[in-house]
Amino acid sequence: MQYRTLGRTGVQVSTLVLGAMNFGRIGNTTQAEATAIVDAALEAGINLIDTADAYSGGQSEEMVGKAIAGRRNDVVLATKATLPMGDERNQRGGSRRWLVTALENSLRRLGVDHVDLYQMHRWDPTTSDDETLSALTDLQRAGKIRYVGSSTFPAYRIVQAQWAAREGRLSRYVTEQPSYSILQRGIETHVLPATQEYGMGVLAWSPLASGWLSGAIRAGQDISTNRAGFMQQRYDISIPANRAKLDAVEQLATVADEADLSMIQLALGFVTAHPGVTSAIIGPRTMDHLRSHLAAADTVLPADVLDAIDAIVAPGVDLAAHEK
């Protein structure tokens, strides 16, 4: 396992992060399976676990909490807020009213007294940066969070939040969590230059492009991944964007074969090769998934392989921008 500094925080984190979105009903992963995955991930050297209150309505946080019980200090623990957590209109967003409550709920579900990284799951256009950052600053000073981060913010919002923090002398976002993969490279144009400018750590989610780069999706085969069952539009080959992704996958498979790499090694190695990226978030549903991801933990792609990838999907290009 490789380790890098998370932005300018001084915290050392593994280049693979264990994402827990599939823990619970989203991925049909039981507590026993989740605990086994956490055990194996920590044994392999992964030290950052990422979850969110919205994952299976809080079930993921509960399962992570049980899995890390008794070894809290071994884990850099990250969770998120802002996505809806109920039908009531104020159980969402970035207001002080909600964030104070949302964090208390997350701490209770996780069974801890603080989280290391508390991330705004999405930008809330109805709430000012001053309001959100002021609340997060107070929660940080209360010792309930160590650092704050953003997730899937457009570049201009990243910059605006940094300015708001500086002008208000508030805690700033020290990390950003964007979607990034060989098939979705749009953040290279604006987001990654902004995060590099402000010294932010970057934790890339969906590095396998929702399974497209796992090796399980190939031309002439039925698509039977778990997500294809409830996100059919993203895997319908009659849709032009999906055909473009499949064409790219077939070319990438040739590149991987010639380099003696699995598709997963190619995909994860690509994401962690970018100098602006700290870590790639993996989201295994099973132990077999985890093992295949861990096989890429020390993958470093040579320049000729990176050039071959650029020739298939150009830098800064999203093959399915509408999905973001």
C-alpha atoms as a PDB file:
ATOM      1  CA  MET A   1       0.000   0.000   0.000  1.00  0.00           C
ATOM      2  CA  GLN A   2       1.177   3.508  -0.805  1.00  0.00           C
ATOM      3  CA  TYR A   3       0.496   6.556   1.389  1.00  0.00           C
ATOM      4  CA  ARG A   4       0.209  10.258   0.674  1.00  0.00           C
ATOM      5  CA  THR A   5      -0.398  13.417   2.647  1.00  0.00           C
ATOM      6  CA  LEU A   6      -4.035  14.498   2.582  1.00  0.00           C
ATOM      7  CA  GLY A   7      -3.715  17.974   1.115  1.00  0.00           C
ATOM      8  CA  ARG A   8      -1.871  20.191   3.586  1.00  0.00           C
ATOM      9  CA  THR A   9      -3.300  18.531   6.699  1.00  0.00           C
ATOM     10  CA  GLY A  10      -0.230  16.441   7.506  1.00  0.00           C
ATOM     11  CA  VAL A  11      -2.464  13.352   7.776  1.00  0.00           C
ATOM     12  CA  GLN A  12      -1.099  10.315   5.957  1.00  0.00           C
ATOM     13  CA  VAL A  13      -3.717   8.287   4.091  1.00  0.00           C
ATOM     14  CA  SER A  14      -3.604   5.219   1.871  1.00  0.00           C
ATOM     15  CA  THR A  15      -3.939   5.730  -1.881  1.00  0.00           C
ATOM     16  CA  LEU A  16      -6.909   3.370  -1.804  1.00  0.00           C
ATOM     17  CA  VAL A  17      -9.841   4.408   0.399  1.00  0.00           C
ATOM     18  CA  LEU A  18     -12.526   1.989   1.542  1.00  0.00           C
ATOM     19  CA  GLY A  19     -15.859   3.451   0.484  1.00  0.00           C
ATOM     20  CA  ALA A  20     -18.854   2.076   2.375  1.00  0.00           C
ATOM     21  CA  MET A  21     -21.728   3.053   0.088  1.00  0.00           C
ATOM     22  CA  ASN A  22     -22.473  -0.604  -0.625  1.00  0.00           C
ATOM     23  CA  PHE A  23     -22.785  -1.496   3.063  1.00  0.00           C
ATOM     24  CA  GLY A  24     -26.448  -2.140   3.770  1.00  0.00           C
ATOM     25  CA  ARG A  25     -29.394  -2.329   1.454  1.00  0.00           C
ATOM     26  CA  ILE A  26     -27.790  -0.447  -1.477  1.00  0.00           C
ATOM     27  CA  GLY A  27     -25.311  -3.276  -2.022  1.00  0.00           C
ATOM     28  CA  ASN A  28     -27.158  -6.011  -0.094  1.00  0.00           C
ATOM     29  CA  THR A  29     -24.079  -6.334   2.132  1.00  0.00           C
ATOM     30  CA  THR A  30     -24.680  -7.773   5.597  1.00  0.00           C
ATOM     31  CA  GLN A  31     -22.974  -6.691   8.808  1.00  0.00           C
ATOM     32  CA  ALA A  32     -20.832  -9.837   8.825  1.00  0.00           C
ATOM     33  CA  GLU A  33     -19.731  -9.183   5.232  1.00  0.00           C
ATOM     34  CA  ALA A  34     -19.062  -5.517   5.937  1.00  0.00           C
ATOM     35  CA  THR A  35     -16.977  -6.345   8.995  1.00  0.00           C
ATOM     36  CA  ALA A  36     -14.963  -8.913   7.035  1.00  0.00           C
ATOM     37  CA  ILE A  37     -14.309  -6.341   4.294  1.00  0.00           C
ATOM     38  CA  VAL A  38     -13.198  -3.738   6.848  1.00  0.00           C
ATOM     39  CA  ASP A  39     -10.956  -6.296   8.557  1.00  0.00           C
ATOM     40  CA  ALA A  40      -9.273  -7.257   5.290  1.00  0.00           C
ATOM     41  CA  ALA A  41      -8.928  -3.651   4.138  1.00  0.00           C
ATOM     42  CA  LEU A  42      -7.243  -2.558   7.373  1.00  0.00           C
ATOM     43  CA  GLU A  43      -4.992  -5.615   7.299  1.00  0.00           C
ATOM     44  CA  ALA A  44      -3.935  -4.656   3.754  1.00  0.00           C
ATOM     45  CA  GLY A  45      -2.973  -1.161   4.880  1.00  0.00           C
ATOM     46  CA  ILE A  46      -6.034   0.908   3.972  1.00  0.00           C
ATOM     47  CA  ASN A  47      -6.479   3.456   6.749  1.00  0.00           C
ATOM     48  CA  LEU A  48      -9.256   5.759   5.485  1.00  0.00           C
ATOM     49  CA  ILE A  49     -12.905   4.675   5.497  1.00  0.00           C
ATOM     50  CA  ASP A  50     -15.483   6.889   3.794  1.00  0.00           C
ATOM     51  CA  THR A  51     -19.227   6.713   4.371  1.00  0.00           C
ATOM     52  CA  ALA A  52     -22.224   9.099   4.453  1.00  0.00           C
ATOM     53  CA  ASP A  53     -25.445   9.582   6.358  1.00  0.00           C
ATOM     54  CA  ALA A  54     -27.475   9.127   3.162  1.00  0.00           C
ATOM     55  CA  TYR A  55     -26.034   5.691   2.344  1.00  0.00           C
ATOM     56  CA  SER A  56     -28.947   3.316   2.934  1.00  0.00           C
ATOM     57  CA  GLY A  57     -30.551   5.881   5.218  1.00  0.00           C
ATOM     58  CA  GLY A  58     -27.807   5.698   7.823  1.00  0.00           C
ATOM     59  CA  GLN A  59     -27.360   1.936   7.712  1.00  0.00           C
ATOM     60  CA  SER A  60     -23.871   2.223   6.228  1.00  0.00           C
ATOM     61  CA  GLU A  61     -22.696   4.410   9.108  1.00  0.00           C
ATOM     62  CA  GLU A  62     -24.100   1.951  11.633  1.00  0.00           C
ATOM     63  CA  MET A  63     -22.313  -0.960   9.964  1.00  0.00           C
ATOM     64  CA  VAL A  64     -19.019   0.936   9.730  1.00  0.00           C
ATOM     65  CA  GLY A  65     -19.305   1.854  13.396  1.00  0.00           C
ATOM     66  CA  LYS A  66     -19.751  -1.755  14.429  1.00  0.00           C
ATOM     67  CA  ALA A  67     -16.919  -2.889  12.148  1.00  0.00           C
ATOM     68  CA  ILE A  68     -14.376  -0.450  13.621  1.00  0.00           C
ATOM     69  CA  ALA A  69     -15.459  -0.812  17.256  1.00  0.00           C
ATOM     70  CA  GLY A  70     -12.414  -1.138  19.487  1.00  0.00           C
ATOM     71  CA  ARG A  71      -9.978   0.195  16.884  1.00  0.00           C
ATOM     72  CA  ARG A  72     -11.197   3.720  16.238  1.00  0.00           C
ATOM     73  CA  ASN A  73      -7.687   5.156  16.428  1.00  0.00           C
ATOM     74  CA  ASP A  74      -6.532   2.925  13.566  1.00  0.00           C
ATOM     75  CA  VAL A  75      -8.939   4.589  11.146  1.00  0.00           C
ATOM     76  CA  VAL A  76      -9.139   7.982   9.474  1.00  0.00           C
ATOM     77  CA  LEU A  77     -12.928   8.167   9.513  1.00  0.00           C
ATOM     78  CA  ALA A  78     -14.868  10.259   6.993  1.00  0.00           C
ATOM     79  CA  THR A  79     -18.578  10.811   6.547  1.00  0.00           C
ATOM     80  CA  LYS A  80     -20.863  13.300   4.801  1.00  0.00           C
ATOM     81  CA  ALA A  81     -24.064  15.314   5.126  1.00  0.00           C
ATOM     82  CA  THR A  82     -26.470  17.510   3.071  1.00  0.00           C
ATOM     83  CA  LEU A  83     -28.410  14.900   1.060  1.00  0.00           C
ATOM     84  CA  PRO A  84     -32.041  14.339   2.195  1.00  0.00           C
ATOM     85  CA  MET A  85     -32.467  12.199   5.313  1.00  0.00           C
ATOM     86  CA  GLY A  86     -36.238  12.286   5.488  1.00  0.00           C
ATOM     87  CA  ASP A  87     -39.368  13.836   4.037  1.00  0.00           C
ATOM     88  CA  GLU A  88     -39.220  16.891   6.287  1.00  0.00           C
ATOM     89  CA  ARG A  89     -37.902  19.799   4.217  1.00  0.00           C
ATOM     90  CA  ASN A  90     -35.234  20.852   6.716  1.00  0.00           C
ATOM     91  CA  GLN A  91     -33.655  17.402   7.056  1.00  0.00           C
ATOM     92  CA  ARG A  92     -31.143  18.200   4.337  1.00  0.00           C
ATOM     93  CA  GLY A  93     -28.824  20.898   3.065  1.00  0.00           C
ATOM     94  CA  GLY A  94     -26.028  22.970   4.551  1.00  0.00           C
ATOM     95  CA  SER A  95     -27.818  25.082   7.148  1.00  0.00           C
ATOM     96  CA  ARG A  96     -26.470  25.362  10.687  1.00  0.00           C
ATOM     97  CA  ARG A  97     -29.798  24.005  11.942  1.00  0.00           C
ATOM     98  CA  TRP A  98     -29.421  20.801   9.971  1.00  0.00           C
ATOM     99  CA  LEU A  99     -25.669  20.233  10.135  1.00  0.00           C
ATOM    100  CA  VAL A 100     -25.584  20.286  13.938  1.00  0.00           C
ATOM    101  CA  THR A 101     -28.337  17.674  14.032  1.00  0.00           C
ATOM    102  CA  ALA A 102     -26.938  15.632  11.129  1.00  0.00           C
ATOM    103  CA  LEU A 103     -23.517  15.365  12.741  1.00  0.00           C
ATOM    104  CA  GLU A 104     -24.962  14.271  16.084  1.00  0.00           C
ATOM    105  CA  ASN A 105     -26.956  11.587  14.262  1.00  0.00           C
ATOM    106  CA  SER A 106     -23.860  10.407  12.373  1.00  0.00           C
ATOM    107  CA  LEU A 107     -21.753  10.250  15.549  1.00  0.00           C
ATOM    108  CA  ARG A 108     -24.476   8.195  17.234  1.00  0.00           C
ATOM    109  CA  ARG A 109     -24.743   5.766  14.327  1.00  0.00           C
ATOM    110  CA  LEU A 110     -20.962   5.432  14.061  1.00  0.00           C
ATOM    111  CA  GLY A 111     -20.567   5.035  17.825  1.00  0.00           C
ATOM    112  CA  VAL A 112     -17.781   7.620  18.031  1.00  0.00           C
ATOM    113  CA  ASP A 113     -17.289  11.037  19.598  1.00  0.00           C
ATOM    114  CA  HIS A 114     -15.728  12.641  16.510  1.00  0.00           C
ATOM    115  CA  VAL A 115     -15.069  12.104  12.815  1.00  0.00           C
ATOM    116  CA  ASP A 116     -11.798  12.966  11.154  1.00  0.00           C
ATOM    117  CA  LEU A 117     -13.288  14.371   7.953  1.00  0.00           C
ATOM    118  CA  TYR A 118     -16.804  15.792   7.633  1.00  0.00           C
ATOM    119  CA  GLN A 119     -17.759  16.456   4.019  1.00  0.00           C
ATOM    120  CA  MET A 120     -20.570  18.389   2.401  1.00  0.00           C
ATOM    121  CA  HIS A 121     -21.986  15.707   0.113  1.00  0.00           C
ATOM    122  CA  ARG A 122     -23.181  18.266  -2.442  1.00  0.00           C
ATOM    123  CA  TRP A 123     -23.190  22.033  -2.735  1.00  0.00           C
ATOM    124  CA  ASP A 124     -26.418  23.471  -1.321  1.00  0.00           C
ATOM    125  CA  PRO A 125     -27.416  26.457  -3.498  1.00  0.00           C
ATOM    126  CA  THR A 126     -29.984  27.616  -0.914  1.00  0.00           C
ATOM    127  CA  THR A 127     -27.405  28.151   1.841  1.00  0.00           C
ATOM    128  CA  SER A 128     -24.554  30.679   1.901  1.00  0.00           C
ATOM    129  CA  ASP A 129     -20.955  29.555   2.285  1.00  0.00           C
ATOM    130  CA  ASP A 130     -20.723  31.740   5.387  1.00  0.00           C
ATOM    131  CA  GLU A 131     -23.625  29.903   7.044  1.00  0.00           C
ATOM    132  CA  THR A 132     -22.259  26.438   6.311  1.00  0.00           C
ATOM    133  CA  LEU A 133     -18.619  27.185   7.089  1.00  0.00           C
ATOM    134  CA  SER A 134     -19.499  29.008  10.303  1.00  0.00           C
ATOM    135  CA  ALA A 135     -21.420  25.971  11.548  1.00  0.00           C
ATOM    136  CA  LEU A 136     -18.615  23.615  10.546  1.00  0.00           C
ATOM    137  CA  THR A 137     -16.041  25.841  12.253  1.00  0.00           C
ATOM    138  CA  ASP A 138     -17.989  25.725  15.518  1.00  0.00           C
ATOM    139  CA  LEU A 139     -18.357  21.938  15.288  1.00  0.00           C
ATOM    140  CA  GLN A 140     -14.630  21.663  14.665  1.00  0.00           C
ATOM    141  CA  ARG A 141     -13.832  23.852  17.658  1.00  0.00           C
ATOM    142  CA  ALA A 142     -16.144  21.675  19.748  1.00  0.00           C
ATOM    143  CA  GLY A 143     -13.914  18.703  18.879  1.00  0.00           C
ATOM    144  CA  LYS A 144     -16.586  16.798  16.985  1.00  0.00           C
ATOM    145  CA  ILE A 145     -14.800  16.977  13.630  1.00  0.00           C
ATOM    146  CA  ARG A 146     -11.121  17.359  12.773  1.00  0.00           C
ATOM    147  CA  TYR A 147     -11.307  18.582   9.164  1.00  0.00           C
ATOM    148  CA  VAL A 148     -14.011  19.638   6.707  1.00  0.00           C
ATOM    149  CA  GLY A 149     -14.294  18.835   3.027  1.00  0.00           C
ATOM    150  CA  SER A 150     -16.541  19.149  -0.005  1.00  0.00           C
ATOM    151  CA  SER A 151     -17.838  16.580  -2.467  1.00  0.00           C
ATOM    152  CA  THR A 152     -18.743  16.997  -6.136  1.00  0.00           C
ATOM    153  CA  PHE A 153     -18.458  20.786  -6.002  1.00  0.00           C
ATOM    154  CA  PRO A 154     -17.974  22.586  -9.345  1.00  0.00           C
ATOM    155  CA  ALA A 155     -14.695  24.463  -9.582  1.00  0.00           C
ATOM    156  CA  TYR A 156     -16.205  27.919  -9.136  1.00  0.00           C
ATOM    157  CA  ARG A 157     -17.900  26.803  -5.894  1.00  0.00           C
ATOM    158  CA  ILE A 158     -14.603  25.407  -4.621  1.00  0.00           C
ATOM    159  CA  VAL A 159     -13.018  28.811  -5.204  1.00  0.00           C
ATOM    160  CA  GLN A 160     -15.955  30.718  -3.698  1.00  0.00           C
ATOM    161  CA  ALA A 161     -15.845  28.586  -0.546  1.00  0.00           C
ATOM    162  CA  GLN A 162     -12.111  29.161  -0.168  1.00  0.00           C
ATOM    163  CA  TRP A 163     -12.620  32.924  -0.461  1.00  0.00           C
ATOM    164  CA  ALA A 164     -15.499  32.843   2.039  1.00  0.00           C
ATOM    165  CA  ALA A 165     -13.374  30.927   4.543  1.00  0.00           C
ATOM    166  CA  ARG A 166     -10.491  33.363   4.164  1.00  0.00           C
ATOM    167  CA  GLU A 167     -12.612  36.486   4.410  1.00  0.00           C
ATOM    168  CA  GLY A 168     -14.624  35.188   7.378  1.00  0.00           C
ATOM    169  CA  ARG A 169     -11.627  33.572   9.089  1.00  0.00           C
ATOM    170  CA  LEU A 170     -13.513  30.290   9.083  1.00  0.00           C
ATOM    171  CA  SER A 171     -12.414  26.687   8.641  1.00  0.00           C
ATOM    172  CA  ARG A 172     -11.832  25.936   4.980  1.00  0.00           C
ATOM    173  CA  TYR A 173     -12.530  22.816   2.989  1.00  0.00           C
ATOM    174  CA  VAL A 174      -9.263  20.882   2.972  1.00  0.00           C
ATOM    175  CA  THR A 175     -10.491  18.106   0.670  1.00  0.00           C
ATOM    176  CA  GLU A 176     -12.706  17.632  -2.360  1.00  0.00           C
ATOM    177  CA  GLN A 177     -14.331  14.355  -3.384  1.00  0.00           C
ATOM    178  CA  PRO A 178     -15.089  14.375  -7.134  1.00  0.00           C
ATOM    179  CA  SER A 179     -16.112  11.674  -9.580  1.00  0.00           C
ATOM    180  CA  TYR A 180     -13.085  10.727 -11.681  1.00  0.00           C
ATOM    181  CA  SER A 181     -12.182   7.859 -13.971  1.00  0.00           C
ATOM    182  CA  ILE A 182     -10.710   7.136 -17.384  1.00  0.00           C
ATOM    183  CA  LEU A 183     -14.213   7.517 -18.830  1.00  0.00           C
ATOM    184  CA  GLN A 184     -15.055  10.701 -16.908  1.00  0.00           C
ATOM    185  CA  ARG A 185     -12.059  13.063 -17.092  1.00  0.00           C
ATOM    186  CA  GLY A 186     -13.838  16.419 -17.045  1.00  0.00           C
ATOM    187  CA  ILE A 187     -12.462  17.451 -13.651  1.00  0.00           C
ATOM    188  CA  GLU A 188      -8.979  17.645 -15.172  1.00  0.00           C
ATOM    189  CA  THR A 189     -10.008  20.878 -16.892  1.00  0.00           C
ATOM    190  CA  HIS A 190     -11.228  22.971 -13.952  1.00  0.00           C
ATOM    191  CA  VAL A 191     -11.695  21.108 -10.656  1.00  0.00           C
ATOM    192  CA  LEU A 192      -8.234  19.583 -10.252  1.00  0.00           C
ATOM    193  CA  PRO A 193      -6.425  22.846 -11.121  1.00  0.00           C
ATOM    194  CA  ALA A 194      -8.542  24.573  -8.437  1.00  0.00           C
ATOM    195  CA  THR A 195      -7.879  21.939  -5.779  1.00  0.00           C
ATOM    196  CA  GLN A 196      -4.169  22.015  -6.572  1.00  0.00           C
ATOM    197  CA  GLU A 197      -4.147  25.801  -6.311  1.00  0.00           C
ATOM    198  CA  TYR A 198      -5.618  25.617  -2.801  1.00  0.00           C
ATOM    199  CA  GLY A 199      -3.643  22.601  -1.653  1.00  0.00           C
ATOM    200  CA  MET A 200      -6.700  20.402  -1.174  1.00  0.00           C
ATOM    201  CA  GLY A 201      -6.579  16.650  -0.867  1.00  0.00           C
ATOM    202  CA  VAL A 202      -8.629  14.858  -3.539  1.00  0.00           C
ATOM    203  CA  LEU A 203     -10.466  11.597  -2.861  1.00  0.00           C
ATOM    204  CA  ALA A 204     -11.785  10.376  -6.205  1.00  0.00           C
ATOM    205  CA  TRP A 205     -15.026   8.424  -6.220  1.00  0.00           C
ATOM    206  CA  SER A 206     -16.212   6.001  -8.910  1.00  0.00           C
ATOM    207  CA  PRO A 207     -12.712   5.305 -10.285  1.00  0.00           C
ATOM    208  CA  LEU A 208     -14.160   2.179 -11.937  1.00  0.00           C
ATOM    209  CA  ALA A 209     -16.922   4.260 -13.569  1.00  0.00           C
ATOM    210  CA  SER A 210     -19.749   2.397 -11.818  1.00  0.00           C
ATOM    211  CA  GLY A 211     -18.391  -0.966 -12.946  1.00  0.00           C
ATOM    212  CA  TRP A 212     -17.631  -0.080 -16.563  1.00  0.00           C
ATOM    213  CA  LEU A 213     -13.902  -0.432 -15.873  1.00  0.00           C
ATOM    214  CA  SER A 214     -14.108  -3.478 -13.611  1.00  0.00           C
ATOM    215  CA  GLY A 215     -13.661  -5.976 -16.435  1.00  0.00           C
ATOM    216  CA  ALA A 216     -17.208  -7.243 -15.965  1.00  0.00           C
ATOM    217  CA  ILE A 217     -18.654  -5.189 -18.849  1.00  0.00           C
ATOM    218  CA  ARG A 218     -17.534  -6.211 -22.323  1.00  0.00           C
ATOM    219  CA  ALA A 219     -18.994  -6.197 -25.808  1.00  0.00           C
ATOM    220  CA  GLY A 220     -21.239  -9.131 -26.603  1.00  0.00           C
ATOM    221  CA  GLN A 221     -21.913  -9.929 -22.942  1.00  0.00           C
ATOM    222  CA  ASP A 222     -25.020  -9.284 -20.874  1.00  0.00           C
ATOM    223  CA  ILE A 223     -24.479  -6.528 -18.320  1.00  0.00           C
ATOM    224  CA  SER A 224     -25.363  -8.045 -14.951  1.00  0.00           C
ATOM    225  CA  THR A 225     -23.598  -5.801 -12.454  1.00  0.00           C
ATOM    226  CA  ASN A 226     -25.459  -4.887  -9.266  1.00  0.00           C
ATOM    227  CA  ARG A 227     -25.980  -1.258 -10.310  1.00  0.00           C
ATOM    228  CA  ALA A 228     -27.311  -2.230 -13.709  1.00  0.00           C
ATOM    229  CA  GLY A 229     -30.310  -3.630 -11.871  1.00  0.00           C
ATOM    230  CA  PHE A 230     -31.436  -0.257 -10.516  1.00  0.00           C
ATOM    231  CA  MET A 231     -29.657   2.234 -12.815  1.00  0.00           C
ATOM    232  CA  GLN A 232     -30.643   0.781 -16.177  1.00  0.00           C
ATOM    233  CA  GLN A 233     -30.233   4.033 -18.131  1.00  0.00           C
ATOM    234  CA  ARG A 234     -26.504   4.031 -17.363  1.00  0.00           C
ATOM    235  CA  TYR A 235     -26.014   0.623 -18.967  1.00  0.00           C
ATOM    236  CA  ASP A 236     -28.453   0.672 -21.889  1.00  0.00           C
ATOM    237  CA  ILE A 237     -26.218   0.164 -24.922  1.00  0.00           C
ATOM    238  CA  SER A 238     -28.815   1.767 -27.206  1.00  0.00           C
ATOM    239  CA  ILE A 239     -27.914   5.123 -25.633  1.00  0.00           C
ATOM    240  CA  PRO A 240     -25.063   6.817 -27.560  1.00  0.00           C
ATOM    241  CA  ALA A 241     -23.064   7.779 -24.452  1.00  0.00           C
ATOM    242  CA  ASN A 242     -23.120   4.175 -23.260  1.00  0.00           C
ATOM    243  CA  ARG A 243     -22.035   2.898 -26.662  1.00  0.00           C
ATOM    244  CA  ALA A 244     -19.126   5.342 -26.515  1.00  0.00           C
ATOM    245  CA  LYS A 245     -18.172   4.011 -23.099  1.00  0.00           C
ATOM    246  CA  LEU A 246     -18.305   0.421 -24.325  1.00  0.00           C
ATOM    247  CA  ASP A 247     -16.149   1.262 -27.351  1.00  0.00           C
ATOM    248  CA  ALA A 248     -13.598   2.868 -25.034  1.00  0.00           C
ATOM    249  CA  VAL A 249     -13.681  -0.118 -22.679  1.00  0.00           C
ATOM    250  CA  GLU A 250     -12.856  -2.497 -25.523  1.00  0.00           C
ATOM    251  CA  GLN A 251      -9.848  -0.389 -26.529  1.00  0.00           C
ATOM    252  CA  LEU A 252      -8.737  -0.030 -22.917  1.00  0.00           C
ATOM    253  CA  ALA A 253      -8.938  -3.798 -22.458  1.00  0.00           C
ATOM    254  CA  THR A 254      -6.356  -4.178 -25.221  1.00  0.00           C
ATOM    255  CA  VAL A 255      -4.083  -1.635 -23.510  1.00  0.00           C
ATOM    256  CA  ALA A 256      -4.425  -3.512 -20.212  1.00  0.00           C
ATOM    257  CA  ASP A 257      -3.669  -6.872 -21.820  1.00  0.00           C
ATOM    258  CA  GLU A 258      -0.568  -5.543 -23.550  1.00  0.00           C
ATOM    259  CA  ALA A 259       0.664  -4.063 -20.262  1.00  0.00           C
ATOM    260  CA  ASP A 260      -0.107  -7.313 -18.377  1.00  0.00           C
ATOM    261  CA  LEU A 261      -2.589  -5.512 -16.145  1.00  0.00           C
ATOM    262  CA  SER A 262      -6.159  -6.179 -15.126  1.00  0.00           C
ATOM    263  CA  MET A 263      -8.775  -3.584 -16.051  1.00  0.00           C
ATOM    264  CA  ILE A 264      -9.047  -2.681 -12.369  1.00  0.00           C
ATOM    265  CA  GLN A 265      -5.306  -2.121 -12.110  1.00  0.00           C
ATOM    266  CA  LEU A 266      -5.419   0.057 -15.217  1.00  0.00           C
ATOM    267  CA  ALA A 267      -8.370   2.083 -13.898  1.00  0.00           C
ATOM    268  CA  LEU A 268      -7.113   2.630 -10.356  1.00  0.00           C
ATOM    269  CA  GLY A 269      -3.540   3.197 -11.499  1.00  0.00           C
ATOM    270  CA  PHE A 270      -4.761   5.896 -13.865  1.00  0.00           C
ATOM    271  CA  VAL A 271      -6.681   7.784 -11.169  1.00  0.00           C
ATOM    272  CA  THR A 272      -3.866   7.736  -8.619  1.00  0.00           C
ATOM    273  CA  ALA A 273      -1.314   8.750 -11.278  1.00  0.00           C
ATOM    274  CA  HIS A 274      -2.686  12.291 -11.466  1.00  0.00           C
ATOM    275  CA  PRO A 275      -0.542  14.587  -9.299  1.00  0.00           C
ATOM    276  CA  GLY A 276      -3.670  16.330  -8.020  1.00  0.00           C
ATOM    277  CA  VAL A 277      -5.289  13.139  -6.714  1.00  0.00           C
ATOM    278  CA  THR A 278      -4.549  11.824  -3.228  1.00  0.00           C
ATOM    279  CA  SER A 279      -6.536   8.583  -3.233  1.00  0.00           C
ATOM    280  CA  ALA A 280      -9.085   6.531  -5.152  1.00  0.00           C
ATOM    281  CA  ILE A 281     -12.216   5.378  -3.326  1.00  0.00           C
ATOM    282  CA  ILE A 282     -13.119   1.740  -3.866  1.00  0.00           C
ATOM    283  CA  GLY A 283     -16.563   0.418  -2.956  1.00  0.00           C
ATOM    284  CA  PRO A 284     -16.456  -3.378  -2.780  1.00  0.00           C
ATOM    285  CA  ARG A 285     -19.670  -5.306  -2.144  1.00  0.00           C
ATOM    286  CA  THR A 286     -17.892  -8.615  -1.592  1.00  0.00           C
ATOM    287  CA  MET A 287     -14.536  -9.968  -0.465  1.00  0.00           C
ATOM    288  CA  ASP A 288     -13.783 -10.980  -4.052  1.00  0.00           C
ATOM    289  CA  HIS A 289     -14.313  -7.381  -5.137  1.00  0.00           C
ATOM    290  CA  LEU A 290     -11.992  -6.171  -2.399  1.00  0.00           C
ATOM    291  CA  ARG A 291      -9.242  -8.631  -3.347  1.00  0.00           C
ATOM    292  CA  SER A 292      -9.356  -7.515  -6.981  1.00  0.00           C
ATOM    293  CA  HIS A 293      -9.093  -3.874  -5.881  1.00  0.00           C
ATOM    294  CA  LEU A 294      -6.230  -4.530  -3.467  1.00  0.00           C
ATOM    295  CA  ALA A 295      -4.275  -6.111  -6.323  1.00  0.00           C
ATOM    296  CA  ALA A 296      -3.993  -2.577  -7.722  1.00  0.00           C
ATOM    297  CA  ALA A 297      -2.704  -1.004  -4.506  1.00  0.00           C
ATOM    298  CA  ASP A 298       0.859  -0.568  -5.763  1.00  0.00           C
ATOM    299  CA  THR A 299       0.142  -0.173  -9.477  1.00  0.00           C
ATOM    300  CA  VAL A 300       2.154   2.586 -11.167  1.00  0.00           C
ATOM    301  CA  LEU A 301       1.341   3.077 -14.830  1.00  0.00           C
ATOM    302  CA  PRO A 302       4.290   3.791 -17.145  1.00  0.00           C
ATOM    303  CA  ALA A 303       4.205   6.801 -19.454  1.00  0.00           C
ATOM    304  CA  ASP A 304       3.441   4.783 -22.586  1.00  0.00           C
ATOM    305  CA  VAL A 305       0.331   3.294 -20.965  1.00  0.00           C
ATOM    306  CA  LEU A 306      -0.875   6.739 -19.866  1.00  0.00           C
ATOM    307  CA  ASP A 307      -0.294   7.977 -23.428  1.00  0.00           C
ATOM    308  CA  ALA A 308      -2.327   5.065 -24.796  1.00  0.00           C
ATOM    309  CA  ILE A 309      -5.193   5.956 -22.437  1.00  0.00           C
ATOM    310  CA  ASP A 310      -5.064   9.588 -23.596  1.00  0.00           C
ATOM    311  CA  ALA A 311      -5.415   8.411 -27.185  1.00  0.00           C
ATOM    312  CA  ILE A 312      -8.657   6.584 -26.290  1.00  0.00           C
ATOM    313  CA  VAL A 313     -10.244   9.171 -23.984  1.00  0.00           C
ATOM    314  CA  ALA A 314      -8.700  12.611 -24.317  1.00  0.00           C
ATOM    315  CA  PRO A 315      -7.716  14.595 -21.205  1.00  0.00           C
ATOM    316  CA  GLY A 316     -10.568  16.667 -19.800  1.00  0.00           C
ATOM    317  CA  VAL A 317     -13.288  14.727 -21.637  1.00  0.00           C
ATOM    318  CA  ASP A 318     -16.381  13.188 -20.019  1.00  0.00           C
ATOM    319  CA  LEU A 319     -17.877  10.422 -22.153  1.00  0.00           C
ATOM    320  CA  ALA A 320     -21.144  10.767 -20.216  1.00  0.00           C
ATOM    321  CA  ALA A 321     -21.144  14.292 -18.822  1.00  0.00           C
ATOM    322  CA  HIS A 322     -24.893  14.167 -18.129  1.00  0.00           C
ATOM    323  CA  GLU A 323     -24.305  11.527 -15.444  1.00  0.00           C
ATOM    324  CA  LYS A 324     -22.387  14.060 -13.352  1.00  0.00           C
END
